[in-house]
Coordinates of C-alpha atoms and ligand atoms in Angstrom, one line a residue:
X1 CA 6.8 17.4 -11.5
X2 CA 3.6 16.0 -10.0
X3 CA 2.0 17.3 -6.3
X4 CA 3.9 14.4 -4.4
X5 CA 7.3 14.2 -6.0
X6 CA 7.5 17.9 -5.1
X7 CA 6.4 17.4 -1.7
X8 CA 8.9 14.4 -1.6
X9 CA 11.7 15.7 -3.7
X10 CA 11.9 19.1 -3.5
X11 CA 10.5 19.1 0.6
X12 CA 7.7 21.5 -0.6
X13 CA 5.7 22.3 2.4
X14 CA 3.5 24.7 0.9
X15 CA 1.0 22.1 -0.7
X16 CA -0.3 19.4 1.0
X17 CA -1.3 17.0 -1.6
X18 CA -4.0 14.5 -0.6
X19 CA -4.9 10.8 -1.7
X20 CA -6.2 8.0 0.7
X21 CA -4.8 4.1 0.8
X22 CA -8.0 2.1 -0.4
X23 CA -9.9 5.1 -2.2
X24 CA -11.3 2.7 -4.7
X25 CA -13.5 0.8 -3.0
X26 CA -16.2 -0.8 -1.0
X27 CA -17.2 2.3 -0.1
X28 CA -17.8 3.5 -3.3
X29 CA -21.5 2.7 -4.7
X30 CA -19.6 2.4 -8.4
X31 CA -17.4 0.2 -7.3
X32 CA -19.8 -2.3 -5.5
X33 CA -21.9 -2.8 -9.0
X34 CA -18.8 -3.9 -10.6
X35 CA -17.5 -6.1 -8.0
X36 CA -20.9 -7.3 -7.6
X37 CA -20.8 -8.9 -11.4
X38 CA -17.3 -9.9 -11.1
X39 CA -17.1 -12.1 -7.7
X40 CA -13.3 -13.4 -8.9
X41 CA -11.4 -10.6 -7.2
X42 CA -8.2 -11.9 -8.8
X43 CA -9.9 -11.9 -12.2
X44 CA -11.3 -8.3 -11.4
X45 CA -7.7 -7.0 -10.6
X46 CA -6.2 -8.7 -13.9
X47 CA -9.2 -7.5 -16.0
X48 CA -7.6 -3.9 -17.5
X49 CA -10.7 -2.0 -18.4
X50 CA -12.2 -2.5 -15.6
X51 CA -9.2 -2.1 -13.2
X52 CA -8.3 1.1 -15.0
X53 CA -12.1 2.2 -14.8
X54 CA -12.4 1.9 -10.7
X55 CA -8.7 3.3 -10.2
X56 CA -10.2 6.7 -11.2
X57 CA -13.9 6.6 -9.7
X58 CA -12.4 8.3 -6.9
X59 CA -11.1 10.8 -9.0
X60 CA -14.4 11.5 -10.7
X61 CA -15.9 12.2 -7.6
X62 CA -12.9 14.0 -5.2
X63 CA -10.6 16.4 -6.2
X64 CA -7.4 13.9 -5.1
X65 CA -3.9 14.3 -6.1
X66 CA -2.9 10.8 -7.3
X67 CA -4.7 7.4 -8.1
X68 CA -3.5 4.1 -6.6
X69 CA -3.7 1.6 -9.2
X70 CA -6.6 -1.1 -8.3
X71 CA -4.5 -4.2 -7.6
X72 CA -3.6 -5.8 -4.5
X73 CA -0.2 -7.0 -2.7
X74 CA -1.1 -10.8 -2.6
X75 CA -1.1 -10.5 -6.9
X76 CA 3.0 -11.3 -6.2
X77 CA 1.9 -14.9 -4.4
X78 CA -0.3 -15.4 -7.4
X79 CA 2.3 -14.2 -9.6
X80 CA 4.6 -17.4 -8.2
X81 CA 1.8 -19.7 -8.5
X82 CA 1.0 -19.8 -5.3
X83 CA -3.4 -20.0 -5.2
X84 CA -5.2 -16.8 -4.1
X85 CA -8.8 -16.5 -3.5
X86 CA -10.9 -13.6 -1.5
X87 CA -13.7 -14.9 0.1
X88 CA -16.4 -13.1 1.6
X89 CA -16.1 -12.4 5.0
X90 CA -13.0 -14.3 5.7
X91 CA -10.5 -12.4 3.3
X92 CA -7.7 -13.8 1.4
X93 CA -6.9 -17.3 1.4
X94 CA -4.1 -18.6 -0.2
X95 CA -3.4 -22.4 -1.2
X96 CA -0.3 -24.4 -0.5
X97 CA 3.1 -23.4 -0.7
X98 CA 5.5 -25.9 -2.7
X99 CA 9.2 -24.3 -2.6
X100 CA 10.1 -26.1 -5.8
X101 CA 7.7 -25.1 -7.8
X102 CA 8.0 -21.2 -6.8
X103 CA 11.5 -21.8 -7.6
X104 CA 11.2 -23.2 -11.0
X105 CA 9.0 -20.2 -11.8
X106 CA 11.4 -17.2 -14.4
X107 CA 10.6 -13.8 -15.3
X108 CA 9.0 -14.1 -18.4
X109 CA 6.0 -17.0 -16.6
X110 CA 5.6 -14.0 -13.7
X111 CA 5.4 -11.1 -16.3
X112 CA 2.8 -13.0 -18.3
X113 CA 0.4 -13.7 -15.7
X114 CA 0.8 -10.0 -14.2
X115 CA 0.7 -8.3 -18.0
X116 CA -2.9 -6.8 -17.2
X117 CA -1.8 -5.2 -14.2
X118 CA 1.0 -3.0 -15.9
X119 CA -1.1 -2.6 -19.1
X120 CA -3.7 -0.8 -16.7
X121 CA -1.3 1.5 -15.1
X122 CA -0.5 2.1 -18.4
X123 CA -3.7 3.0 -19.4
X124 CA -4.6 5.1 -16.2
X125 CA -1.4 6.9 -16.8
X126 CA -2.6 8.4 -20.3
X127 CA -6.5 9.5 -19.5
X128 CA -6.8 12.9 -19.6
X129 CA -8.0 12.8 -15.2
X130 CA -4.4 11.9 -14.7
X131 CA -3.1 15.4 -15.7
X132 CA -0.7 17.2 -13.4
X133 CA -1.4 14.0 -10.9
X134 CA 0.8 10.9 -9.0
X135 CA -0.1 7.3 -10.3
X136 CA 1.3 5.4 -7.2
X137 CA 2.4 2.0 -7.5
X138 CA 2.9 -0.5 -5.3
X139 CA 3.8 -3.5 -3.3
X140 CA 3.6 -5.4 -0.1
X141 CA 7.0 -5.7 1.8
X142 CA 8.6 -8.8 1.8
X143 CA 7.8 -9.7 5.8
X144 CA 4.2 -8.7 4.9
X145 CA 4.2 -11.1 1.7
X146 CA 6.1 -14.2 4.0
X147 CA 3.0 -13.6 6.7
X148 CA 0.3 -14.7 3.6
X149 CA 2.1 -16.9 1.9
X150 CA 3.2 -19.0 5.1
X151 CA 0.0 -18.2 7.1
X152 CA -2.3 -18.8 4.0
X153 CA -4.6 -16.0 5.8
X154 CA -4.8 -13.3 7.2
X155 CA -2.4 -13.2 10.3
X156 CA -4.9 -10.9 12.5
X157 CA -3.8 -10.7 15.5
X158 CA -1.2 -13.5 15.6
X159 CA 0.9 -16.1 13.6
X160 CA 0.4 -19.5 13.5
X161 CA 2.5 -21.0 16.1
X162 CA 5.0 -22.6 13.8
X163 CA 5.3 -19.6 11.5
X164 CA 9.1 -19.7 12.1
X165 CA 10.5 -23.3 12.1
X166 CA 11.7 -23.7 8.7
X167 CA 14.4 -21.4 8.6
X168 CA 15.1 -22.6 5.1
X169 CA 12.2 -21.7 3.6
X170 CA 12.0 -18.5 5.2
X171 CA 15.2 -17.8 3.5
X172 CA 14.7 -18.9 0.3
X173 CA 11.4 -17.1 0.2
X174 CA 12.8 -13.6 1.0
X175 CA 15.5 -14.2 -1.8
X176 CA 12.6 -15.1 -4.2
X177 CA 10.5 -12.2 -3.1
X178 CA 13.0 -9.7 -3.5
X179 CA 14.0 -10.8 -7.0
X180 CA 10.1 -10.5 -7.6
X181 CA 9.4 -7.5 -6.2
X182 CA 12.3 -5.9 -8.1
X183 CA 10.8 -6.7 -11.6
X184 CA 7.3 -5.7 -10.8
X185 CA 7.6 -2.6 -9.5
X186 CA 10.1 -2.1 -12.4
X187 CA 7.0 -3.0 -14.9
X188 CA 5.0 -0.5 -12.4
X189 CA 7.4 2.3 -13.5
X190 CA 7.9 1.6 -16.7
X191 CA 4.3 2.1 -17.1
X192 CA 3.7 5.0 -15.6
X193 CA 3.8 4.8 -11.8
X194 CA 5.2 8.2 -10.6
X195 CA 5.9 6.9 -6.8
X196 CA 5.9 3.6 -5.4
X197 CA 4.2 2.9 -1.7
X198 CA 5.4 -0.2 -0.2
X199 CA 2.9 -1.8 2.3
X200 CA 4.6 -3.8 5.2
X201 CA 0.9 -4.0 7.1
X202 CA 1.9 -7.1 9.5
X203 CA 5.1 -5.0 10.5
X204 CA 3.6 -4.6 13.8
X205 CA 3.6 -8.5 14.2
X206 CA 7.4 -8.6 14.8
X207 CA 9.3 -8.7 18.0
X208 CA 12.4 -6.2 18.0
X209 CA 15.1 -8.5 18.0
X210 CA 13.6 -9.6 14.5
X211 CA 13.6 -6.6 12.7
X212 CA 16.9 -6.3 10.7
X213 CA 16.1 -10.0 9.4
X214 CA 12.6 -9.9 8.6
X215 CA 11.9 -6.1 7.6
X216 CA 15.3 -3.7 7.8
X217 CA 17.7 -5.7 5.6
X218 CA 14.6 -6.9 2.4
X219 CA 12.9 -3.6 2.6
X220 CA 16.4 -1.3 2.8
X221 CA 17.1 -3.6 -0.6
X222 CA 13.9 -2.8 -2.3
X223 CA 14.3 1.2 -1.4
X224 CA 17.8 1.5 -2.7
X225 CA 16.8 -0.2 -6.3
X226 CA 13.9 2.3 -6.4
X227 CA 16.2 4.6 -5.7
X228 CA 18.3 4.0 -8.1
X229 CA 15.0 4.5 -10.9
X230 CA 15.0 7.7 -9.7
X231 CA 11.4 7.4 -8.4
X232 CA 10.4 8.2 -5.0
X233 CA 9.7 5.6 -2.3
X234 CA 7.1 5.6 0.4
X235 CA 7.3 3.1 3.4
X236 CA 4.1 2.0 5.7
X237 CA 5.8 0.0 8.5
X238 CA 2.3 -0.2 9.9
X239 CA 2.3 -0.9 13.9
X240 CA 5.7 -1.1 14.2
X241 CA 6.9 0.8 17.5
X242 CA 9.9 2.6 16.6
X243 CA 9.2 4.7 13.3
X244 CA 12.0 6.8 13.9
X245 CA 15.1 3.9 14.3
X246 CA 13.1 2.6 10.9
X247 CA 13.1 5.9 8.9
X248 CA 17.1 6.0 9.7
X249 CA 18.1 2.5 9.0
X250 CA 15.6 1.9 5.6
X251 CA 15.7 5.4 4.6
X252 CA 13.0 5.7 2.6
X253 CA 12.1 9.4 0.6
X254 CA 8.5 9.5 2.7
X255 CA 7.0 7.6 5.5
X256 CA 3.6 6.8 5.9
X257 CA 2.1 6.7 10.0
X258 CA -0.6 4.5 11.1
X259 CA -3.0 6.1 13.5
X260 CA -1.8 4.7 16.9
X261 CA 1.5 6.9 16.5
X262 CA 1.5 10.7 18.1
X263 CA 2.0 13.0 15.1
X264 CA 3.8 16.0 17.1
X265 CA 7.0 13.3 18.1
X266 CA 6.6 12.3 14.5
X267 CA 7.0 15.6 13.4
X268 CA 10.0 16.3 15.7
X269 CA 11.8 13.4 15.4
X270 CA 11.6 12.8 11.6
X271 CA 12.9 14.9 8.8
X272 CA 11.8 13.3 6.2
X273 CA 8.4 13.9 4.7
X274 CA 5.7 12.3 6.3
X275 CA 2.3 10.7 5.0
X276 CA -1.1 9.9 6.4
X277 CA -1.8 9.3 10.3
X278 CA -5.6 10.1 10.8
X279 CA -7.8 6.9 11.7
X280 CA -10.2 6.1 8.9
X281 CA -13.1 5.7 12.0
X282 CA -13.1 9.5 12.0
X283 CA -14.7 9.4 8.7
X284 CA -17.6 7.6 10.4
X285 CA -18.4 10.6 12.6
X286 CA -19.7 14.1 11.7
X287 CA -18.5 16.7 9.7
X288 CA -17.5 18.8 12.7
X289 CA -15.0 16.1 13.9
X290 CA -13.6 15.0 10.7
X291 CA -12.8 19.1 10.4
X292 CA -11.1 19.4 13.8
X293 CA -8.9 16.3 13.5
X294 CA -8.3 16.9 9.5
X295 CA -6.9 20.5 10.9
X296 CA -5.0 18.9 13.7
X297 CA -3.2 16.9 11.6
X298 CA -2.1 19.8 8.7
X299 CA -1.6 22.5 11.9
X300 CA 1.1 19.9 13.4
X301 CA 2.8 19.5 9.8
X302 CA 2.1 23.1 8.7
X303 CA 6.4 23.8 8.4
X304 CA 6.9 19.6 7.7
X305 CA 6.5 18.4 3.9
X306 CA 3.3 15.9 4.3
X307 CA 0.9 14.2 2.1
X308 CA -2.4 14.0 3.8
X309 CA -3.4 10.5 3.9
X310 CA -5.1 8.1 6.3
X311 CA -3.5 5.8 9.1
X312 CA -5.2 3.1 7.5
X313 CA -7.6 2.1 4.7
X314 CA -11.1 3.9 3.7
X315 CA -13.6 1.4 5.6
X316 CA -16.1 0.0 3.7
X317 CA -19.0 1.7 5.7
X318 CA -17.7 5.0 4.7
X319 CA -20.2 8.0 3.4
X320 CA -18.7 8.9 0.3
X321 CA -19.9 12.6 1.1
X322 CA -17.6 12.5 4.0
X323 CA -14.6 11.5 1.8
X324 CA -15.5 14.8 0.0
X325 CA -15.6 16.8 2.8
X326 CA -12.3 15.9 4.1
X327 CA -10.7 16.4 0.4
X328 CA -12.6 20.0 0.3
X329 CA -11.1 20.5 3.8
X330 CA -7.8 19.6 3.2
X331 CA -7.9 21.8 -0.2
X332 CA -8.9 24.9 1.4
X333 CA -5.9 25.0 3.9
Ligands
1CP401 O1 -14.8 -6.4 -2.6 C1 -13.8 -6.6 -1.6 O2 -13.7 -7.3 -1.0 C2 -12.2 -6.3 -2.2 C3 -11.6 -5.6 -1.0 C4 -10.2 -5.3 -1.6 C5 -9.8 -3.9 -2.3 C6 -10.4 -3.1 -2.6 C7 -9.1 -6.3 -1.3 C8 -8.5 -7.6 -0.6 N1 -7.9 -5.7 -1.8 C9 -8.3 -4.3 -2.5 C10 -7.7 -3.0 -3.3 C11 -6.3 -2.8 -2.4 N2 -5.4 -3.8 -1.7 C12 -5.4 -2.1 -3.0 C13 -6.4 -0.9 -4.4 C14 -6.1 0.6 -4.5 C15 -6.8 1.4 -3.0 O3 -6.1 1.5 -2.2 O4 -7.8 1.6 -3.8 C16 -4.3 -1.9 -2.3 C17 -3.0 -0.6 -2.6 C18 -4.1 -3.1 -1.6 C19 -3.4 -3.2 -0.9 C20 -3.4 -4.6 0.0 N3 -4.1 -5.7 0.1 C21 -2.7 -4.4 1.7 C22 -1.8 -3.5 2.1 C23 -2.3 -2.2 2.5 C24 -3.6 -2.8 3.8 O5 -5.1 -2.4 3.8 O6 -2.8 -3.0 4.8 C25 -3.3 -5.7 2.3 C26 -2.3 -6.2 3.5 C27 -4.2 -6.6 1.7 C28 -4.6 -7.8 1.6 C29 -6.0 -7.6 1.6 N4 -6.6 -8.1 -0.1 C30 -7.7 -7.7 0.5 C31 -8.2 -7.6 2.1 C32 -9.2 -7.9 2.4 C33 -6.6 -7.8 2.4 C34 -6.6 -7.5 3.6 C35 -6.9 -8.8 4.3 C36 -6.7 -8.6 5.9 O7 -7.1 -8.1 6.7 O8 -5.2 -9.7 6.0

């Protein structure tokens, strides 16, 4: 069994495996080199040679326990024929949403568009560097994808004024997303993903009363499906106020916490394996502080199944030497 599977399935507490969200990304000069020559981000994700190479870049430098496939949650709306572009200094920009067109897409069209992602996973999975390591497949949660598809750009702090106006559209989209997310997840597992992470990056935007419709029910459906494929599933409902309720209702195999939650109460309240928490900004400080903050999480979760990770992705301005120091600190623990 791979290190993260051991922690999640066997509740092992003696190993503290580590991987980092956005471990392949702009803080690595070798990534920036490839990115500069490939200004179209979607095409880069669809280039199986380059995307598999980028996925393995952090593993060549650091003693990490997992690779996360180099792709994006917005490959799903792309697969559904909504235009997706990544603009420099702006972020994602999506095209107009046409429900009629999206409703017409079938599984074959979708798989044809995303085929290179699965080939890349397959290729990474067979690489020698992946011996006794996990390969994290991932999707965006239905709610977070709905946010990008309707808002058409990052919501940052708020949603467009009439986001909830067209209830028919929202409900149709949620069903379509569920269908294609399942297909996307199944293909990732078939091609070698050993764990699936569901990113709900904008969970924190919803009011409590809307959580059942937009988060609990659609995410629970995916969690049940992933479990039926005998694969562990980690949920990251970033910014949600009550992680305990989320875990009790959605029942993921493990939960990633963001850096605003108190790890001590989470450790007491939640009885499933926990992942993450450390503020990625700590990697921008100095080694002494990094060590102190890293040991804080390791000490708190000493007797709890815990996968070391951050409370959000590695920031582009991070010095790779700090990442190396972090990984060594966790491995020496
Ligand atoms: O060079 C660049 O400008 C590209 C930056 C970049 C990268 C490296 C984007 C654009 N996506 C990615 C890769 C990516 N995205 C991975 C690869 C694996 C790894 O972690 O190393 C993963 C897992 C994601 C997931 C993702 N994409 C999320 C969920 C996690 C999170 O960050 O909250 C989200 C919200 C996205 C959308 C997205 N894609 C890219 C950006 C800059 C964003 C966020 C935009 C926003 O602020 O709304």
